[in-house]
CSV table of C-alpha atoms and ligand atoms in Angstrom, one decimal:
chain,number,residue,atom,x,y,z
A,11,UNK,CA,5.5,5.4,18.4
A,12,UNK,CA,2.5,7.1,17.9
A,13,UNK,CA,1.5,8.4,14.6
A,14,UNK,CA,-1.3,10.9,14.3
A,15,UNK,CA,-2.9,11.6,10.7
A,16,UNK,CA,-5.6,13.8,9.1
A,17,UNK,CA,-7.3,13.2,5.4
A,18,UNK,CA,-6.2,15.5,3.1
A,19,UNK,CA,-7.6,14.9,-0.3
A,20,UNK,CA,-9.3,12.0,-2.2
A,21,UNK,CA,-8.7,12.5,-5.8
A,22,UNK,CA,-10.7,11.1,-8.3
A,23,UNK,CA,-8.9,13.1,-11.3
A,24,UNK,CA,-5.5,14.0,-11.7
A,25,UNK,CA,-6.3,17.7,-11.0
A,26,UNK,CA,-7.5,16.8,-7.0
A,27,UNK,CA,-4.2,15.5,-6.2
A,28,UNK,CA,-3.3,17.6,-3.6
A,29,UNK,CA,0.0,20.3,-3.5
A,30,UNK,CA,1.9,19.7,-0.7
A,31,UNK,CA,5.7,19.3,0.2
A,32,UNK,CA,6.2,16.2,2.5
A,33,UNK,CA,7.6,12.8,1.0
A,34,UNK,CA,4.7,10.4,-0.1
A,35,UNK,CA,4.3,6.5,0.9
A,36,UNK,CA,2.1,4.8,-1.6
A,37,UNK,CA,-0.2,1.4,-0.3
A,38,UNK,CA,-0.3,-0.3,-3.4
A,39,UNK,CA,-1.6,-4.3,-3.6
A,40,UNK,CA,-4.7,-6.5,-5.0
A,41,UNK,CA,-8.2,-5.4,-4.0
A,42,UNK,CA,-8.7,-6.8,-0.2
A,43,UNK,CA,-5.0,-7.9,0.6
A,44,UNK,CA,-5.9,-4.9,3.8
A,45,UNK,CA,-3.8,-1.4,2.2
A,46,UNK,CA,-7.0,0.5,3.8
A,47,UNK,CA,-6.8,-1.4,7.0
A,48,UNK,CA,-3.0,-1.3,7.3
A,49,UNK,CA,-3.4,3.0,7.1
A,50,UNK,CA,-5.7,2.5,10.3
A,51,UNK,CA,-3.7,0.3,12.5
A,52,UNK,CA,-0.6,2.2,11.8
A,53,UNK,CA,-2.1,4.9,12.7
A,54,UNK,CA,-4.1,3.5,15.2
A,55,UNK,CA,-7.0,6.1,14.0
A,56,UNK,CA,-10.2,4.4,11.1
A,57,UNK,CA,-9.6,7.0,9.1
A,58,UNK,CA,-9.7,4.9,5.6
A,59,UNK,CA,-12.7,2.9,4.8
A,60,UNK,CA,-12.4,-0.9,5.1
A,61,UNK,CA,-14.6,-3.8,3.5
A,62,UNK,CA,-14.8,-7.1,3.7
A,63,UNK,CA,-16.0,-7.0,-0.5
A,64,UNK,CA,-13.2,-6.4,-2.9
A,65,UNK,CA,-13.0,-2.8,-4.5
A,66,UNK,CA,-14.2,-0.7,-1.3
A,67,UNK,CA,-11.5,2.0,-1.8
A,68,UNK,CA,-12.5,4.2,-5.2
A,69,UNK,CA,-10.5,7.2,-4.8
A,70,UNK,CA,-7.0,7.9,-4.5
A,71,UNK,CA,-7.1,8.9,-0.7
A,72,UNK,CA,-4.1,11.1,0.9
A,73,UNK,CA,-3.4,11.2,5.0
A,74,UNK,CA,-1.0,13.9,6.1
A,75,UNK,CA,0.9,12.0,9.6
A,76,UNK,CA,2.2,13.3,12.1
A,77,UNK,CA,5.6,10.7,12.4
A,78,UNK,CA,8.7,11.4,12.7
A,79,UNK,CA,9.3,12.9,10.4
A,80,UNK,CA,6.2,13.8,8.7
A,81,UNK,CA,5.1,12.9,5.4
A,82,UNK,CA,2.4,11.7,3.5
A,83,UNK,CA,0.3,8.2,3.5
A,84,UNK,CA,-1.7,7.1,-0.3
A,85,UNK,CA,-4.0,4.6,0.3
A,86,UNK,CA,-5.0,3.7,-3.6
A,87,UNK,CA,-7.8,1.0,-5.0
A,88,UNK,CA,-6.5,-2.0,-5.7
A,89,UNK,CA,-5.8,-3.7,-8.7
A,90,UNK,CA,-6.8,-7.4,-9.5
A,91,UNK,CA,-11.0,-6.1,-9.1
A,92,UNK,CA,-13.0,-6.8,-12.4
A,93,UNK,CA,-16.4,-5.8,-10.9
A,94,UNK,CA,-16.2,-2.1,-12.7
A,95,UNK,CA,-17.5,0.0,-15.3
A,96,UNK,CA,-14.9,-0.4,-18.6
A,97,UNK,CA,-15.2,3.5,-18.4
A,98,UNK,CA,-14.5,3.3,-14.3
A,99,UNK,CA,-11.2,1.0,-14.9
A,100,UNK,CA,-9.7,3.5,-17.8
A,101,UNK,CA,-10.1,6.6,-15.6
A,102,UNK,CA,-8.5,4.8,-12.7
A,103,UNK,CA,-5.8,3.7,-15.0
A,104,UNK,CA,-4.9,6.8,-16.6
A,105,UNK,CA,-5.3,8.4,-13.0
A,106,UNK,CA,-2.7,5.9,-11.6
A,107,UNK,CA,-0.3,6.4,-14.3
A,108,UNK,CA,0.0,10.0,-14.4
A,109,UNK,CA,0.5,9.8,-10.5
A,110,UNK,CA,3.4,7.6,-10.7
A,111,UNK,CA,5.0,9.3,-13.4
A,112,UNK,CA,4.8,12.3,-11.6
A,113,UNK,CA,8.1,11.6,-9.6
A,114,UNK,CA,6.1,12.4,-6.3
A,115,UNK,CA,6.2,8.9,-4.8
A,116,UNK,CA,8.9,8.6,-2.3
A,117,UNK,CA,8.1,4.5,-1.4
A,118,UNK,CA,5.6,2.5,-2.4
A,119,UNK,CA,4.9,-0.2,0.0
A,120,UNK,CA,3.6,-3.2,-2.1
A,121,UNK,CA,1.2,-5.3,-0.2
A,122,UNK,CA,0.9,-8.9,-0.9
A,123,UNK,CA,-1.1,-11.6,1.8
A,124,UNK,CA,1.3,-13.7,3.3
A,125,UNK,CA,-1.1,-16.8,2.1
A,126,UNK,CA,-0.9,-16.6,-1.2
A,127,UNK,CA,2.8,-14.9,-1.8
A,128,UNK,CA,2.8,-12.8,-5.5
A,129,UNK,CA,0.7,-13.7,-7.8
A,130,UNK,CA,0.4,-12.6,-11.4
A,131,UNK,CA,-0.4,-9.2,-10.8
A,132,UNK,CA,1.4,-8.3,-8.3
A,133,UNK,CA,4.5,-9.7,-10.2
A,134,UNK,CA,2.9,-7.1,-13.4
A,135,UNK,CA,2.9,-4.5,-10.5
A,136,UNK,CA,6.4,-5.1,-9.6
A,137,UNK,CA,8.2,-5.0,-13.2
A,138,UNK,CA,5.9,-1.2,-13.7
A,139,UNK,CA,7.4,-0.1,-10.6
A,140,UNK,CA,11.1,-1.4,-11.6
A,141,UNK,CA,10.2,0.4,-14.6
A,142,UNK,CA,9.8,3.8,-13.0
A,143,UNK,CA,12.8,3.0,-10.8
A,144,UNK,CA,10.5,4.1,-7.4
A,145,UNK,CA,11.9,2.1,-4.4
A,146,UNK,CA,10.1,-0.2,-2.9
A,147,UNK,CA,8.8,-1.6,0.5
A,148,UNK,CA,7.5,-5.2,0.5
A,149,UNK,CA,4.7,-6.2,3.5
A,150,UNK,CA,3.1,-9.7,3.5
A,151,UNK,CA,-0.5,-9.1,4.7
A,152,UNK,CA,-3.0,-11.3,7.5
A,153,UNK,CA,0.1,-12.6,9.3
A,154,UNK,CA,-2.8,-14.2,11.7
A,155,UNK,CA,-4.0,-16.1,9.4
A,156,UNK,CA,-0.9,-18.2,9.1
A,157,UNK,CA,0.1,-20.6,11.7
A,158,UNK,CA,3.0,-19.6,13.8
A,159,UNK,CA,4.9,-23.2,12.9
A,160,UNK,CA,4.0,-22.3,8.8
A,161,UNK,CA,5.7,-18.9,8.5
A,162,UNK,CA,9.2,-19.5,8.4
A,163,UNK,CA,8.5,-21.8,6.0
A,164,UNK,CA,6.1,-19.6,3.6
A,165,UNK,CA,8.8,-16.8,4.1
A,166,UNK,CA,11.3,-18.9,2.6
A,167,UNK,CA,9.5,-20.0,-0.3
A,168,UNK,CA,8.8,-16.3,-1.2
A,169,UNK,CA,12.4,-15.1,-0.3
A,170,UNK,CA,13.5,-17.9,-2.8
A,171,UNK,CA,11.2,-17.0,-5.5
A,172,UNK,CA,13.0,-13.6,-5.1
A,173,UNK,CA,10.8,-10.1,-5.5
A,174,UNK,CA,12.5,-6.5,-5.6
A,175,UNK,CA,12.6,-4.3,-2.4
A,176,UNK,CA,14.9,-1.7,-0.9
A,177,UNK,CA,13.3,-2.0,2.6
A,178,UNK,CA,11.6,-5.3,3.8
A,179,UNK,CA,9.9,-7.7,4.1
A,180,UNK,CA,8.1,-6.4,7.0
A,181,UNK,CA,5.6,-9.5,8.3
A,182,UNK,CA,2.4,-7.7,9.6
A,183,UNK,CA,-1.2,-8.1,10.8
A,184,UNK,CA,-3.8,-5.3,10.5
A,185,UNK,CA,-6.3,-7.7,13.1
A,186,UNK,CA,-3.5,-8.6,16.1
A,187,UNK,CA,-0.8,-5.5,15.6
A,188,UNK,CA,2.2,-7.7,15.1
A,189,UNK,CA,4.8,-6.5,13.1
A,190,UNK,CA,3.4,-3.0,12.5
A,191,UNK,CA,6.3,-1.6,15.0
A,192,UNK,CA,9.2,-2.9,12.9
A,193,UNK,CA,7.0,-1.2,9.8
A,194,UNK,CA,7.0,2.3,11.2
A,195,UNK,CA,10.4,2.5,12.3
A,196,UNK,CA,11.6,0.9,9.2
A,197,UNK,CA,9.5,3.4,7.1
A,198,UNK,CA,11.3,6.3,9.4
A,199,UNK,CA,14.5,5.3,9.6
A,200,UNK,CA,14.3,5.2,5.4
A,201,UNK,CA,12.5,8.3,5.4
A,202,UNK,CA,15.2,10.0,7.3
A,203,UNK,CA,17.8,9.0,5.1
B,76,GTP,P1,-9.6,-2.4,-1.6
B,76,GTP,O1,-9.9,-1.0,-1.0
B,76,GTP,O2,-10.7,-3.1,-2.2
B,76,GTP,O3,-8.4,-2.3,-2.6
B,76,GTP,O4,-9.1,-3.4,-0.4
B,76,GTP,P2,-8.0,-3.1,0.7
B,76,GTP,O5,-6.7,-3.7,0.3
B,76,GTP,O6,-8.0,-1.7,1.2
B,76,GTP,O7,-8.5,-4.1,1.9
B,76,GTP,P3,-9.2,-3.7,3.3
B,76,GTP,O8,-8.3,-3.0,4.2
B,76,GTP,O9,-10.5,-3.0,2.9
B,76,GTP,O10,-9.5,-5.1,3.9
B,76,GTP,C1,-10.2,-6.1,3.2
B,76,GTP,C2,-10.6,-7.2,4.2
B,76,GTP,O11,-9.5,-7.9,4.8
B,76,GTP,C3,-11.4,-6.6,5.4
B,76,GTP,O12,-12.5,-7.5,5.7
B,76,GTP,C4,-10.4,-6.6,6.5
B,76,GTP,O13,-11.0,-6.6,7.8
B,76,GTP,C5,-9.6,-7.8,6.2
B,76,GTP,N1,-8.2,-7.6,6.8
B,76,GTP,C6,-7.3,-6.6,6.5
B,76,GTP,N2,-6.2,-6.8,7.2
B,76,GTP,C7,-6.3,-8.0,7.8
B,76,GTP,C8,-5.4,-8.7,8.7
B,76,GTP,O14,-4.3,-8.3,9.0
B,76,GTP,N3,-5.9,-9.9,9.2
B,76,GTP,C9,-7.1,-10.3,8.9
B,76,GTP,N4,-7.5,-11.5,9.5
B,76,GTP,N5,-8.0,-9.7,8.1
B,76,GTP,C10,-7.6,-8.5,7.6
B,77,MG,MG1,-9.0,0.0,0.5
């Protein structure tokens, strides 16, 4: 399944959010868990800008793809990243809020790396979006970096701690591709519904 995808806005300010009228997926997760990276391998284009430091994506950053069907990909900054400006972090918050109040959001896919499982603010993350009742997609990051024997294992533990999805959990690695074709037809068979 190939997946084409142009950048259509970065929005600093509520006010640059781009009109447009396809459904929009949302990357949310900690600084560095790979939401920038994941946009590039499912698209298989380096469209979003990937770091190795924490806090590399500033802007909210929209992709119009190409998939079937189309629709819209937000690639946000992530959360969890204290190196900022007090006035940087309250701009970004009130930014973030506003945009997920704004009933645009179709799916967010909530990132978390498959070492670590949720932490505290992803579980923070999870109880705002339960709030705002938008569905969402769970994706454990940096499959490679657990051990074929361990994942079942890890998998289980998280399962049994229990988080809140209405598609998922997908199992993915941005660095060896696996699991990113069960993503993307997941994410269009839910889209088509
Ligand atoms: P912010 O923009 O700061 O919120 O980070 P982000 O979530 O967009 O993370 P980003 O995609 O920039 O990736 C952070 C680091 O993790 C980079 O060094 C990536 O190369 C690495 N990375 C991302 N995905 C994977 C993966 O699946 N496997 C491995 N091994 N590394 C990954
Ligand atoms: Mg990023």
């Amino acid at each position: 399944m190939l997946w084409r995808a142009q950048l259509i806005a970065c929005a600093y300010r509520y006010d640059q959010v781009p009109p447009h009228h396809l459904p929009e997926v949302v990357m949310v997760g900690r600084s560095n868990v790979g939401k920038s990276s994941l946009i590039n391998a499912m698209i298989g284009q380096r469209l979003a800008k990937v770091s190795k430091t924490p806090g590399k994506t500033r802007s909210v950053n929209f992709f119009e793809v190409q998939g079937d069907p189309p629709f819209v990909l937000v690639d946000l900054p992530g959360y969890g990243f204290a190196a900022r400006s007090g006035g940087e972090l309250e701009l970004w918050r009130r930014l973030i809020e506003r945009y997920f109040r704004s009933s645009r959001v179709s799916l967010v896919l909530q990132l978390v790396d498959f070492r670590h499982g949720f932490l505290k603010n992803d579980r923070q993350m999870e109880e705002y979006l339960a709030g705002l009742q938008i569905p969402v997609g769970v994706v454990f990051t940096k499959l490679d970096k657990v051990s074929g024997s361990r994942r079942k294992s890890a998998l289980d533990a998280y399962v049994k701690e229990g988080f809140r999805c209405s598609i998922g959990p997908f199992l993915v690695s941005s660095e060896t591709k696996e699991g990113l074709g069960d993503l993307k037809s997941g994410l269009s068979l839910w889209l088509k519904e």
